[in-house]
Amino acid sequence: MNALSDSTTTLAELKARVLAFAREREWEQFHAPKNLSMALAAEAGELMEHFLWSTPEASRAVARDEARRKKIEEELADVVIYALEFANMTGMDVAAVIEAKMSANAKKYPVEKARGRSDKYTEL
Amino acid sequence: MNALSDSTTTLAELKARVLAFAREREWEQFHAPKNLSMALAAEAGELMEHFLWSTPEASRAVARDEARRKKIEEELADVVIYALEFANMTGMDVAAVIEAKMSANAKKYPVEKARGRSDKYTEL
Amino acid sequence: MNALSDSTTTLAELKARVLAFAREREWEQFHAPKNLSMALAAEAGELMEHFLWSTPEASRAVARDEARRKKIEEELADVVIYALEFANMTGMDVAAVIEAKMSANAKKYPVEKARGRSDKYTEL
Amino acid sequence: MNALSDSTTTLAELKARVLAFAREREWEQFHAPKNLSMALAAEAGELMEHFLWSTPEASRAVARDEARRKKIEEELADVVIYALEFANMTGMDVAAVIEAKMSANAKKYPVEKARGRSDKYTEL
């Protein structure tokens, strides 16, 4: 079966799968950064639709609701697939850009100041 | 140093980093699926902003433009960070949901029918 | 002064202003539906950013907060400007399409069934 | 019949219709700015979906395609409905905020500098 799981799958493996899927279908011609960023944003919109009218607290239960969970998983998958394909098409290393961004975030949001607060760093 | 890269970093490692960052700041209380899906969509919007007025073809150069590339990397990082934190908060295995979604996509878009076409599967 | 207000301004007048602004700058060439829909979605993302971490209830106060209100007004303005320009470029009558959509919505959400409920019509 | 059209409908009339629809269903309790901004962004995503893989030029034809036009009109209607309801719930005058924003835009994008260029004002 060979099922994938987060604990054993590298970003590179996942990116390679997504790339192979597109290449096989000769879709790289459509996968310009502009188009992929639109597709990603559209899928993020679909993910949001599951939570429009619930409170944040209630949304935790929505995400675990059996009837909806499969759909929500599919929307999350679509989002990440487009993000990985964006990285493929632009030659970006996802782990490296995340590490760099989190390091910048750590400076903007030092633990002592940011603890338990949702304010933007400009307002801390 | 210990720099991360896609070829050696598993999804689980990246998810753990993102989770640790939030936990250290006691941000899990804010990280309801509703809020994370909004943040994800807002960051996807920021990624798009780099490509609003260029053609798809021209957007390939935009993504490689030295002056813009760093910013674009940061937006992509934000998108993936929120996607991973969404997975953390909802207990989803990103690699597994992607594998399942790609398997469904492969049925909707068989290679012979989808090759070189950008039509939705309902129109193939 | 001649300040505009909702009670005396028709949709057509507002659309004409938006169109004149674009024409004067020879921007119609960039205002393809694809590009305008992206710009609209990106601005909608910026509007959302003001409310990411507040509860729905708390967001009512955020929108009335003096320091933020001006910014929020500007984001709403951007959203509607792009929607009106989209209507300009595609020859759509905004009032007519809204009337048609609300009439369809009234059938999907009959008052007796929908009262006080946020469920999607497929679940009523 | 009494069909609405942009040339004879004021923003205030359209806002009043949207508000009446929500009130009749006792939906104001769900119409917090946070929720409405999410719904607006989700609908903007659906509008974009019609144009994901076409070039900007080709998207002009997509928007006039008979089979798709009705759907696109509905998405645009949804976007504007949520924008108007956002204005209702926050007490904003849409025409006034648009006039103010366009006046600011006119300073950022003076005709002589901006003519025929899609650059951001910071790069003009």
Short mmCIF file of C-alpha atoms in Angstrom, two decimals:
data_model
loop_
_atom_site.label_atom_id
_atom_site.label_comp_id
_atom_site.label_asym_id
_atom_site.label_seq_id
_atom_site.Cartn_x
_atom_site.Cartn_y
_atom_site.Cartn_z
CA MET A 1 0.00 0.00 0.00
CA ASN A 2 2.81 2.31 0.77
CA ALA A 3 0.69 4.92 2.52
CA LEU A 4 2.34 8.25 3.20
CA SER A 5 2.49 9.79 6.65
CA ASP A 6 3.93 13.00 8.02
CA SER A 7 6.44 11.22 10.22
CA THR A 8 8.19 9.51 7.32
CA THR A 9 7.56 11.81 4.36
CA THR A 10 9.92 14.62 3.48
CA LEU A 11 8.82 17.84 1.84
CA ALA A 12 10.93 16.85 -1.17
CA GLU A 13 9.02 13.60 -1.60
CA LEU A 14 5.68 15.35 -1.46
CA LYS A 15 6.86 18.05 -3.88
CA ALA A 16 8.07 15.36 -6.28
CA ARG A 17 4.67 13.65 -6.23
CA VAL A 18 2.87 16.88 -6.98
CA LEU A 19 5.31 17.73 -9.77
CA ALA A 20 5.01 14.30 -11.36
CA PHE A 21 1.22 14.59 -11.38
CA ALA A 22 1.40 17.92 -13.23
CA ARG A 23 4.13 16.80 -15.65
CA GLU A 24 2.28 13.67 -16.64
CA ARG A 25 -0.65 15.85 -17.67
CA GLU A 26 1.53 18.53 -19.29
CA TRP A 27 0.12 21.08 -16.89
CA GLU A 28 3.31 22.97 -16.17
CA GLN A 29 2.34 25.39 -18.95
CA PHE A 30 -0.65 26.45 -16.80
CA HIS A 31 1.27 26.50 -13.54
CA ALA A 32 2.58 30.05 -13.68
CA PRO A 33 3.04 31.60 -10.22
CA LYS A 34 0.14 33.97 -10.90
CA ASN A 35 -2.24 31.10 -11.63
CA LEU A 36 -1.04 28.94 -8.75
CA SER A 37 -1.38 31.80 -6.27
CA MET A 38 -4.99 32.29 -7.45
CA ALA A 39 -5.76 28.59 -7.15
CA LEU A 40 -4.22 28.51 -3.69
CA ALA A 41 -6.30 31.50 -2.55
CA ALA A 42 -9.47 30.02 -4.04
CA GLU A 43 -8.89 26.76 -2.16
CA ALA A 44 -8.16 28.66 1.04
CA GLY A 45 -11.56 30.29 0.51
CA GLU A 46 -13.20 26.88 0.26
CA LEU A 47 -11.50 25.79 3.47
CA MET A 48 -12.89 28.90 5.21
CA GLU A 49 -16.41 28.18 4.04
CA HIS A 50 -16.72 25.39 6.57
CA PHE A 51 -16.31 27.85 9.43
CA LEU A 52 -18.09 31.02 8.27
CA TRP A 53 -20.83 31.22 10.84
CA SER A 54 -19.46 29.31 13.80
CA THR A 55 -17.55 30.92 16.62
CA PRO A 56 -13.84 30.10 16.80
CA GLU A 57 -14.54 27.77 19.72
CA ALA A 58 -17.33 25.96 17.88
CA SER A 59 -15.10 25.61 14.82
CA ARG A 60 -12.95 23.13 16.74
CA ALA A 61 -15.91 20.76 16.86
CA VAL A 62 -16.79 21.42 13.22
CA ALA A 63 -13.33 20.26 12.19
CA ARG A 64 -13.84 17.02 14.08
CA ASP A 65 -17.38 16.44 12.91
CA GLU A 66 -17.42 13.14 11.07
CA ALA A 67 -19.66 14.31 8.25
CA ARG A 68 -17.51 17.35 7.48
CA ARG A 69 -14.02 16.18 8.29
CA LYS A 70 -13.38 14.43 5.00
CA LYS A 71 -14.32 17.59 3.07
CA ILE A 72 -12.13 19.74 5.27
CA GLU A 73 -9.21 17.37 4.79
CA GLU A 74 -9.67 17.64 1.04
CA GLU A 75 -9.63 21.44 1.15
CA LEU A 76 -6.49 21.43 3.27
CA ALA A 77 -4.90 18.99 0.84
CA ASP A 78 -5.73 21.27 -2.10
CA VAL A 79 -4.18 24.25 -0.35
CA VAL A 80 -0.94 22.44 0.39
CA ILE A 81 -0.77 20.83 -3.06
CA TYR A 82 -0.91 24.27 -4.70
CA ALA A 83 1.62 25.66 -2.23
CA LEU A 84 4.03 22.82 -3.02
CA GLU A 85 3.52 23.23 -6.75
CA PHE A 86 4.16 26.95 -6.34
CA ALA A 87 7.45 26.01 -4.68
CA ASN A 88 8.19 23.57 -7.50
CA MET A 89 7.57 26.14 -10.21
CA THR A 90 9.58 28.88 -8.53
CA GLY A 91 12.39 26.72 -7.21
CA MET A 92 11.73 27.45 -3.56
CA ASP A 93 12.77 25.25 -0.64
CA VAL A 94 9.72 25.20 1.62
CA ALA A 95 11.52 24.06 4.78
CA ALA A 96 14.21 26.71 4.30
CA VAL A 97 11.79 29.59 3.73
CA ILE A 98 9.72 28.50 6.72
CA GLU A 99 12.82 28.30 8.92
CA ALA A 100 13.84 31.80 7.81
CA LYS A 101 10.35 33.20 8.37
CA MET A 102 9.98 31.62 11.79
CA SER A 103 13.31 33.03 12.81
CA ALA A 104 12.12 36.50 11.75
CA ASN A 105 8.83 35.91 13.56
CA ALA A 106 10.68 34.95 16.73
CA LYS A 107 12.27 38.40 16.76
CA LYS A 108 8.99 40.18 16.09
CA TYR A 109 7.20 38.14 18.73
CA PRO A 110 9.58 37.55 21.66
CA VAL A 111 8.08 35.03 24.06
CA GLU A 112 7.94 37.39 27.05
CA LYS A 113 6.04 40.05 25.14
CA ALA A 114 3.81 37.88 22.97
CA ARG A 115 2.74 35.30 25.53
CA GLY A 116 -1.01 34.88 25.58
CA ARG A 117 -1.58 37.88 23.33
CA SER A 118 -2.92 37.97 19.79
CA ASP A 119 -1.81 41.53 19.05
CA LYS A 120 0.20 42.30 15.96
CA TYR A 121 3.91 42.79 16.69
CA THR A 122 3.55 46.49 15.91
CA GLU A 123 1.19 46.76 18.88
CA LEU A 124 3.02 44.65 21.44
CA MET B 1 23.53 26.11 12.00
CA ASN B 2 21.42 23.15 11.34
CA ALA B 3 19.60 24.66 8.35
CA LEU B 4 16.46 22.87 7.21
CA SER B 5 15.94 21.73 3.65
CA ASP B 6 13.12 19.95 1.85
CA SER B 7 15.22 16.90 1.08
CA THR B 8 15.88 16.07 4.73
CA THR B 9 12.91 17.56 6.57
CA THR B 10 9.77 15.56 7.21
CA LEU B 11 6.35 17.10 7.46
CA ALA B 12 6.24 15.97 11.08
CA GLU B 13 9.41 17.91 11.91
CA LEU B 14 8.06 21.07 10.32
CA LYS B 15 4.71 20.68 12.06
CA ALA B 16 6.48 20.21 15.39
CA ARG B 17 8.44 23.44 14.92
CA VAL B 18 5.30 25.39 14.12
CA LEU B 19 3.49 23.89 17.11
CA ALA B 20 6.37 24.63 19.48
CA PHE B 21 6.41 28.26 18.35
CA ALA B 22 2.70 28.64 19.10
CA ARG B 23 2.86 26.75 22.39
CA GLU B 24 5.75 28.80 23.70
CA ARG B 25 3.62 31.91 23.18
CA GLU B 26 0.41 30.30 24.48
CA TRP B 27 -1.24 30.96 21.16
CA GLU B 28 -3.14 27.71 20.86
CA GLN B 29 -6.13 29.43 22.42
CA PHE B 30 -6.30 31.67 19.30
CA HIS B 31 -5.59 28.88 16.84
CA ALA B 32 -9.13 27.67 16.29
CA PRO B 33 -9.69 26.21 12.79
CA LYS B 34 -11.86 29.20 11.92
CA ASN B 35 -9.13 31.69 12.75
CA LEU B 36 -6.37 29.68 11.10
CA SER B 37 -8.38 29.29 7.88
CA MET B 38 -8.85 33.08 7.82
CA ALA B 39 -5.17 33.73 8.42
CA LEU B 40 -4.27 31.22 5.72
CA ALA B 41 -6.61 32.89 3.21
CA ALA B 42 -5.33 36.35 4.12
CA GLU B 43 -1.73 35.24 3.52
CA ALA B 44 -2.73 33.61 0.24
CA GLY B 45 -4.13 37.02 -0.71
CA GLU B 46 -0.79 38.64 0.07
CA LEU B 47 0.99 36.07 -2.08
CA MET B 48 -1.35 36.90 -4.97
CA GLU B 49 -0.69 40.60 -4.68
CA HIS B 50 2.71 40.16 -6.26
CA PHE B 51 1.12 38.93 -9.47
CA LEU B 52 -2.07 40.97 -9.82
CA TRP B 53 -1.31 42.85 -13.01
CA SER B 54 1.23 40.65 -14.76
CA THR B 55 0.33 38.01 -17.29
CA PRO B 56 0.84 34.41 -16.18
CA GLU B 57 3.96 34.22 -18.36
CA ALA B 58 5.40 37.42 -16.93
CA SER B 59 4.66 36.19 -13.40
CA ARG B 60 7.40 33.55 -13.82
CA ALA B 61 9.96 36.34 -14.07
CA VAL B 62 8.37 38.25 -11.17
CA ALA B 63 8.89 35.22 -8.93
CA ARG B 64 12.57 35.17 -9.84
CA ASP B 65 13.12 38.90 -9.58
CA GLU B 66 15.75 39.46 -6.94
CA ALA B 67 14.03 42.44 -5.34
CA ARG B 68 10.74 40.62 -4.93
CA ARG B 69 11.78 37.05 -4.37
CA LYS B 70 12.47 37.40 -0.66
CA LYS B 71 8.98 38.87 -0.08
CA ILE B 72 7.34 36.13 -2.11
CA GLU B 73 9.22 33.47 -0.16
CA GLU B 74 7.95 35.01 3.06
CA GLU B 75 4.34 34.95 1.86
CA LEU B 76 4.66 31.32 0.80
CA ALA B 77 6.18 30.51 4.18
CA ASP B 78 3.24 32.19 5.97
CA VAL B 79 0.75 30.19 3.92
CA VAL B 80 2.41 26.87 4.68
CA ILE B 81 2.95 27.72 8.35
CA TYR B 82 -0.78 28.35 8.81
CA ALA B 83 -1.64 25.21 6.85
CA LEU B 84 0.64 23.13 9.09
CA GLU B 85 -0.76 24.72 12.24
CA PHE B 86 -4.27 23.99 10.95
CA ALA B 87 -3.18 20.36 10.62
CA ASN B 88 -1.71 20.47 14.12
CA MET B 89 -4.87 21.87 15.67
CA THR B 90 -7.20 19.48 13.89
CA GLY B 91 -5.01 16.39 14.11
CA MET B 92 -4.63 15.93 10.37
CA ASP B 93 -1.80 14.09 8.65
CA VAL B 94 -0.85 16.33 5.74
CA ALA B 95 0.95 13.68 3.69
CA ALA B 96 -1.94 11.27 4.12
CA VAL B 97 -4.64 13.76 3.11
CA ILE B 98 -2.57 14.84 0.11
CA GLU B 99 -2.04 11.24 -0.96
CA ALA B 100 -5.79 10.60 -0.71
CA LYS B 101 -6.66 13.79 -2.60
CA MET B 102 -4.15 13.10 -5.37
CA SER B 103 -5.52 9.64 -5.77
CA ALA B 104 -9.03 11.09 -6.18
CA ASN B 105 -7.66 13.71 -8.60
CA ALA B 106 -6.01 11.01 -10.68
CA LYS B 107 -9.44 9.47 -11.26
CA LYS B 108 -11.03 12.82 -12.10
CA TYR B 109 -8.19 13.74 -14.41
CA PRO B 110 -7.01 10.62 -16.24
CA VAL B 111 -3.78 11.32 -18.12
CA GLU B 112 -5.20 10.57 -21.59
CA LYS B 113 -8.09 12.97 -21.16
CA ALA B 114 -6.44 15.73 -19.17
CA ARG B 115 -3.16 15.99 -21.04
CA GLY B 116 -2.41 19.59 -22.03
CA ARG B 117 -5.86 20.78 -21.01
CA SER B 118 -6.82 23.11 -18.17
CA ASP B 119 -10.53 22.28 -18.25
CA LYS B 120 -12.31 21.26 -15.08
CA TYR B 121 -12.94 17.53 -14.86
CA THR B 122 -16.64 18.10 -15.32
CA GLU B 123 -15.85 19.45 -18.79
CA LEU B 124 -13.27 16.94 -19.98
CA MET C 1 -17.71 69.91 -1.95
CA ASN C 2 -20.29 67.70 -3.47
CA ALA C 3 -19.74 64.81 -1.11
CA LEU C 4 -21.28 61.49 -2.09
CA SER C 5 -23.59 59.56 0.19
CA ASP C 6 -25.44 56.27 -0.14
CA SER C 7 -28.86 57.89 0.03
CA THR C 8 -28.31 60.03 -3.07
CA THR C 9 -25.78 58.05 -5.11
CA THR C 10 -26.86 55.49 -7.66
CA LEU C 11 -24.80 52.44 -8.54
CA ALA C 12 -24.43 53.88 -12.03
CA GLU C 13 -22.85 57.08 -10.72
CA LEU C 14 -20.36 55.16 -8.61
CA LYS C 15 -19.52 52.84 -11.50
CA ALA C 16 -18.96 55.84 -13.76
CA ARG C 17 -16.52 57.38 -11.29
CA VAL C 18 -14.55 54.17 -11.02
CA LEU C 19 -14.48 53.79 -14.79
CA ALA C 20 -13.36 57.37 -15.37
CA PHE C 21 -10.50 56.91 -12.92
CA ALA C 22 -9.27 53.84 -14.79
CA ARG C 23 -9.75 55.36 -18.25
CA GLU C 24 -7.86 58.51 -17.41
CA ARG C 25 -4.88 56.33 -16.48
CA GLU C 26 -5.34 53.97 -19.43
CA TRP C 27 -5.75 51.08 -17.05
CA GLU C 28 -8.52 49.26 -18.85
CA GLN C 29 -5.85 47.16 -20.56
CA PHE C 30 -4.98 45.70 -17.12
CA HIS C 31 -8.57 45.35 -15.98
CA ALA C 32 -9.31 41.92 -17.36
CA PRO C 33 -11.86 39.97 -15.31
CA LYS C 34 -9.12 37.58 -14.17
CA ASN C 35 -6.99 40.41 -12.80
CA LEU C 36 -9.89 42.25 -11.19
CA SER C 37 -11.15 39.10 -9.47
CA MET C 38 -7.65 38.60 -8.02
CA ALA C 39 -7.43 42.19 -6.85
CA LEU C 40 -10.88 41.91 -5.29
CA ALA C 41 -9.94 38.73 -3.43
CA ALA C 42 -6.65 40.22 -2.26
CA GLU C 43 -8.47 43.27 -0.87
CA ALA C 44 -11.05 41.02 0.79
CA GLY C 45 -8.07 39.32 2.45
CA GLU C 46 -6.84 42.66 3.76
CA LEU C 47 -10.27 43.42 5.15
CA MET C 48 -10.26 40.08 6.99
CA GLU C 49 -6.87 40.78 8.53
CA HIS C 50 -8.44 43.22 10.95
CA PHE C 51 -10.52 40.45 12.48
CA LEU C 52 -8.28 37.37 12.41
CA TRP C 53 -7.93 36.74 16.12
CA SER C 54 -11.00 38.35 17.62
CA THR C 55 -14.23 36.50 18.27
CA PRO C 56 -17.16 37.47 16.07
CA GLU C 57 -18.67 39.41 18.97
CA ALA C 58 -15.44 41.28 19.66
CA SER C 59 -15.10 42.09 15.96
CA ARG C 60 -18.09 44.43 16.24
CA ALA C 61 -16.08 46.62 18.58
CA VAL C 62 -12.96 46.36 16.38
CA ALA C 63 -14.93 47.79 13.48
CA ARG C 64 -15.95 50.77 15.60
CA ASP C 65 -12.54 51.33 17.14
CA GLU C 66 -11.45 54.80 16.19
CA ALA C 67 -7.86 53.89 15.44
CA ARG C 68 -8.81 51.05 13.10
CA ARG C 69 -12.02 52.28 11.54
CA LYS C 70 -10.39 54.44 8.88
CA LYS C 71 -8.28 51.50 7.69
CA ILE C 72 -11.28 49.19 7.62
CA GLU C 73 -13.26 51.73 5.62
CA GLU C 74 -10.42 51.89 3.12
CA GLU C 75 -10.35 48.10 2.71
CA LEU C 76 -14.12 48.00 2.21
CA ALA C 77 -13.80 50.80 -0.35
CA ASP C 78 -11.13 48.86 -2.25
CA VAL C 79 -13.31 45.75 -2.32
CA VAL C 80 -16.32 47.61 -3.71
CA ILE C 81 -14.23 49.62 -6.18
CA TYR C 82 -12.88 46.41 -7.72
CA ALA C 83 -16.35 44.84 -7.73
CA LEU C 84 -17.76 47.87 -9.57
CA GLU C 85 -14.89 47.90 -12.04
CA PHE C 86 -15.47 44.18 -12.62
CA ALA C 87 -19.08 45.06 -13.43
CA ASN C 88 -17.88 47.85 -15.72
CA MET C 89 -15.50 45.61 -17.64
CA THR C 90 -17.98 42.76 -18.03
CA GLY C 91 -21.06 44.89 -18.65
CA MET C 92 -22.96 43.68 -15.61
CA ASP C 93 -25.76 45.57 -13.87
CA VAL C 94 -24.98 45.20 -10.18
CA ALA C 95 -28.47 46.03 -8.89
CA ALA C 96 -30.05 43.59 -11.34
CA VAL C 97 -27.71 40.70 -10.51
CA ILE C 98 -28.20 41.32 -6.80
CA GLU C 99 -31.98 41.40 -7.19
CA ALA C 100 -31.85 38.10 -9.11
CA LYS C 101 -29.53 36.50 -6.55
CA MET C 102 -31.61 37.63 -3.59
CA SER C 103 -34.71 36.26 -5.21
CA ALA C 104 -32.96 32.88 -5.61
CA ASN C 105 -31.72 33.11 -2.01
CA ALA C 106 -35.24 33.77 -0.79
CA LYS C 107 -36.29 30.42 -2.25
CA LYS C 108 -33.32 28.60 -0.79
CA TYR C 109 -33.83 30.21 2.60
CA PRO C 110 -37.55 30.57 3.27
CA VAL C 111 -38.16 32.71 6.33
CA GLU C 112 -39.93 30.00 8.36
CA LYS C 113 -37.11 27.51 7.88
CA ALA C 114 -34.11 29.81 8.02
CA ARG C 115 -35.11 32.02 10.92
CA GLY C 116 -32.35 32.25 13.49
CA ARG C 117 -30.31 29.52 11.84
CA SER C 118 -26.95 29.80 10.10
CA ASP C 119 -27.12 26.41 8.40
CA LYS C 120 -26.55 26.11 4.68
CA TYR C 121 -29.80 25.68 2.73
CA THR C 122 -28.84 22.09 1.95
CA GLU C 123 -29.03 21.38 5.67
CA LEU C 124 -32.19 23.25 6.59
CA MET D 1 -42.11 43.70 -11.81
CA ASN D 2 -40.25 46.63 -10.47
CA ALA D 3 -36.85 45.40 -11.66
CA LEU D 4 -33.83 47.15 -10.22
CA SER D 5 -31.13 48.69 -12.37
CA ASP D 6 -27.92 50.54 -11.62
CA SER D 7 -29.12 53.76 -13.21
CA THR D 8 -32.07 54.17 -10.86
CA THR D 9 -30.99 52.33 -7.71
CA THR D 10 -29.16 54.10 -4.91
CA LEU D 11 -26.68 52.39 -2.65
CA ALA D 12 -29.05 53.06 0.23
CA GLU D 13 -31.89 51.18 -1.48
CA LEU D 14 -29.68 48.18 -2.14
CA LYS D 15 -28.34 48.21 1.41
CA ALA D 16 -31.89 48.36 2.75
CA ARG D 17 -32.89 45.30 0.72
CA VAL D 18 -29.92 43.32 1.98
CA LEU D 19 -30.61 44.37 5.56
CA ALA D 20 -34.30 43.48 5.33
CA PHE D 21 -33.42 40.03 4.03
CA ALA D 22 -31.13 39.39 7.00
CA ARG D 23 -33.52 40.87 9.56
CA GLU D 24 -36.45 38.82 8.37
CA ARG D 25 -34.37 35.71 9.01
CA GLU D 26 -32.90 36.98 12.30
CA TRP D 27 -29.44 36.67 10.83
CA GLU D 28 -27.96 39.84 12.25
CA GLN D 29 -26.68 37.79 15.17
CA PHE D 30 -24.39 35.94 12.71
CA HIS D 31 -23.41 39.04 10.76
CA ALA D 32 -20.45 40.15 12.84
CA PRO D 33 -17.79 41.98 10.81
CA LYS D 34 -15.44 39.01 11.23
CA ASN D 35 -17.94 36.59 9.75
CA LEU D 36 -18.99 38.90 6.94
CA SER D 37 -15.39 39.58 5.94
CA MET D 38 -14.81 35.82 5.75
CA ALA D 39 -17.94 35.26 3.68
CA LEU D 40 -16.94 38.10 1.38
CA ALA D 41 -13.45 36.65 0.87
CA ALA D 42 -14.84 33.17 0.28
CA GLU D 43 -17.20 34.50 -2.40
CA ALA D 44 -14.35 36.47 -3.98
CA GLY D 45 -12.52 33.14 -4.17
CA GLU D 46 -15.46 31.59 -5.99
CA LEU D 47 -15.50 34.47 -8.45
CA MET D 48 -11.79 33.89 -9.15
CA GLU D 49 -12.32 30.21 -9.80
CA HIS D 50 -13.84 31.00 -13.17
CA PHE D 51 -10.58 32.53 -14.35
CA LEU D 52 -7.86 30.39 -12.75
CA TRP D 53 -6.24 28.97 -15.85
CA SER D 54 -7.07 31.46 -18.56
CA THR D 55 -4.84 34.36 -19.52
CA PRO D 56 -6.14 37.81 -18.60
CA GLU D 57 -7.03 38.42 -22.23
CA ALA D 58 -8.92 35.14 -22.53
CA SER D 59 -10.77 35.89 -19.28
CA ARG D 60 -12.66 38.68 -21.08
CA ALA D 61 -14.27 36.06 -23.28
CA VAL D 62 -14.91 33.74 -20.33
CA ALA D 63 -16.92 36.49 -18.64
CA ARG D 64 -19.09 36.84 -21.74
CA ASP D 65 -19.50 33.13 -22.37
CA GLU D 66 -23.19 32.37 -22.23
CA ALA D 67 -22.83 29.15 -20.27
CA ARG D 68 -20.70 30.74 -17.56
CA ARG D 69 -22.01 34.27 -17.40
CA LYS D 70 -24.96 33.51 -15.13
CA LYS D 71 -22.66 31.82 -12.59
CA ILE D 72 -20.22 34.70 -12.69
CA GLU D 73 -23.04 37.19 -12.15
CA GLU D 74 -24.14 35.21 -9.12
CA GLU D 75 -20.65 35.26 -7.62
CA LEU D 76 -20.36 39.00 -8.18
CA ALA D 77 -23.77 39.46 -6.57
CA ASP D 78 -22.67 37.46 -3.52
CA VAL D 79 -19.55 39.57 -3.14
CA VAL D 80 -21.46 42.85 -3.28
CA ILE D 81 -24.25 41.59 -1.02
CA TYR D 82 -21.72 40.74 1.71
CA ALA D 83 -19.92 44.06 1.21
CA LEU D 84 -23.21 45.95 1.60
CA GLU D 85 -24.17 43.95 4.66
CA PHE D 86 -20.72 44.66 6.12
CA ALA D 87 -21.48 48.34 5.58
CA ASN D 88 -24.91 47.87 7.19
CA MET D 89 -23.51 46.16 10.27
CA THR D 90 -20.67 48.65 10.77
CA GLY D 91 -22.60 51.77 9.87
CA MET D 92 -20.44 52.69 6.89
CA ASP D 93 -21.51 54.87 3.98
CA VAL D 94 -20.19 53.03 0.92
CA ALA D 95 -20.32 55.98 -1.47
CA ALA D 96 -18.53 58.20 1.04
CA VAL D 97 -15.73 55.72 1.79
CA ILE D 98 -15.25 55.09 -1.93
CA GLU D 99 -15.09 58.82 -2.65
CA ALA D 100 -12.50 59.26 0.10
CA LYS D 101 -10.45 56.28 -1.11
CA MET D 102 -10.52 57.40 -4.74
CA SER D 103 -9.37 60.83 -3.71
CA ALA D 104 -6.42 59.27 -1.86
CA ASN D 105 -5.74 57.03 -4.87
CA ALA D 106 -5.71 60.05 -7.18
CA LYS D 107 -2.83 61.47 -5.17
CA LYS D 108 -0.94 58.19 -5.12
CA TYR D 109 -1.49 57.67 -8.83
CA PRO D 110 -1.30 61.05 -10.60
CA VAL D 111 -2.44 60.73 -14.19
CA GLU D 112 0.86 61.80 -15.76
CA LYS D 113 2.87 59.25 -13.81
CA ALA D 114 0.44 56.35 -13.77
CA ARG D 115 -0.78 56.47 -17.35
CA GLY D 116 -0.54 53.07 -18.99
CA ARG D 117 1.44 51.59 -16.10
CA SER D 118 0.39 48.90 -13.67
CA ASP D 119 3.18 49.57 -11.16
CA LYS D 120 2.37 50.11 -7.52
CA TYR D 121 2.53 53.76 -6.51
CA THR D 122 5.65 53.08 -4.47
CA GLU D 123 7.39 52.16 -7.71
CA LEU D 124 6.13 54.92 -10.00
#
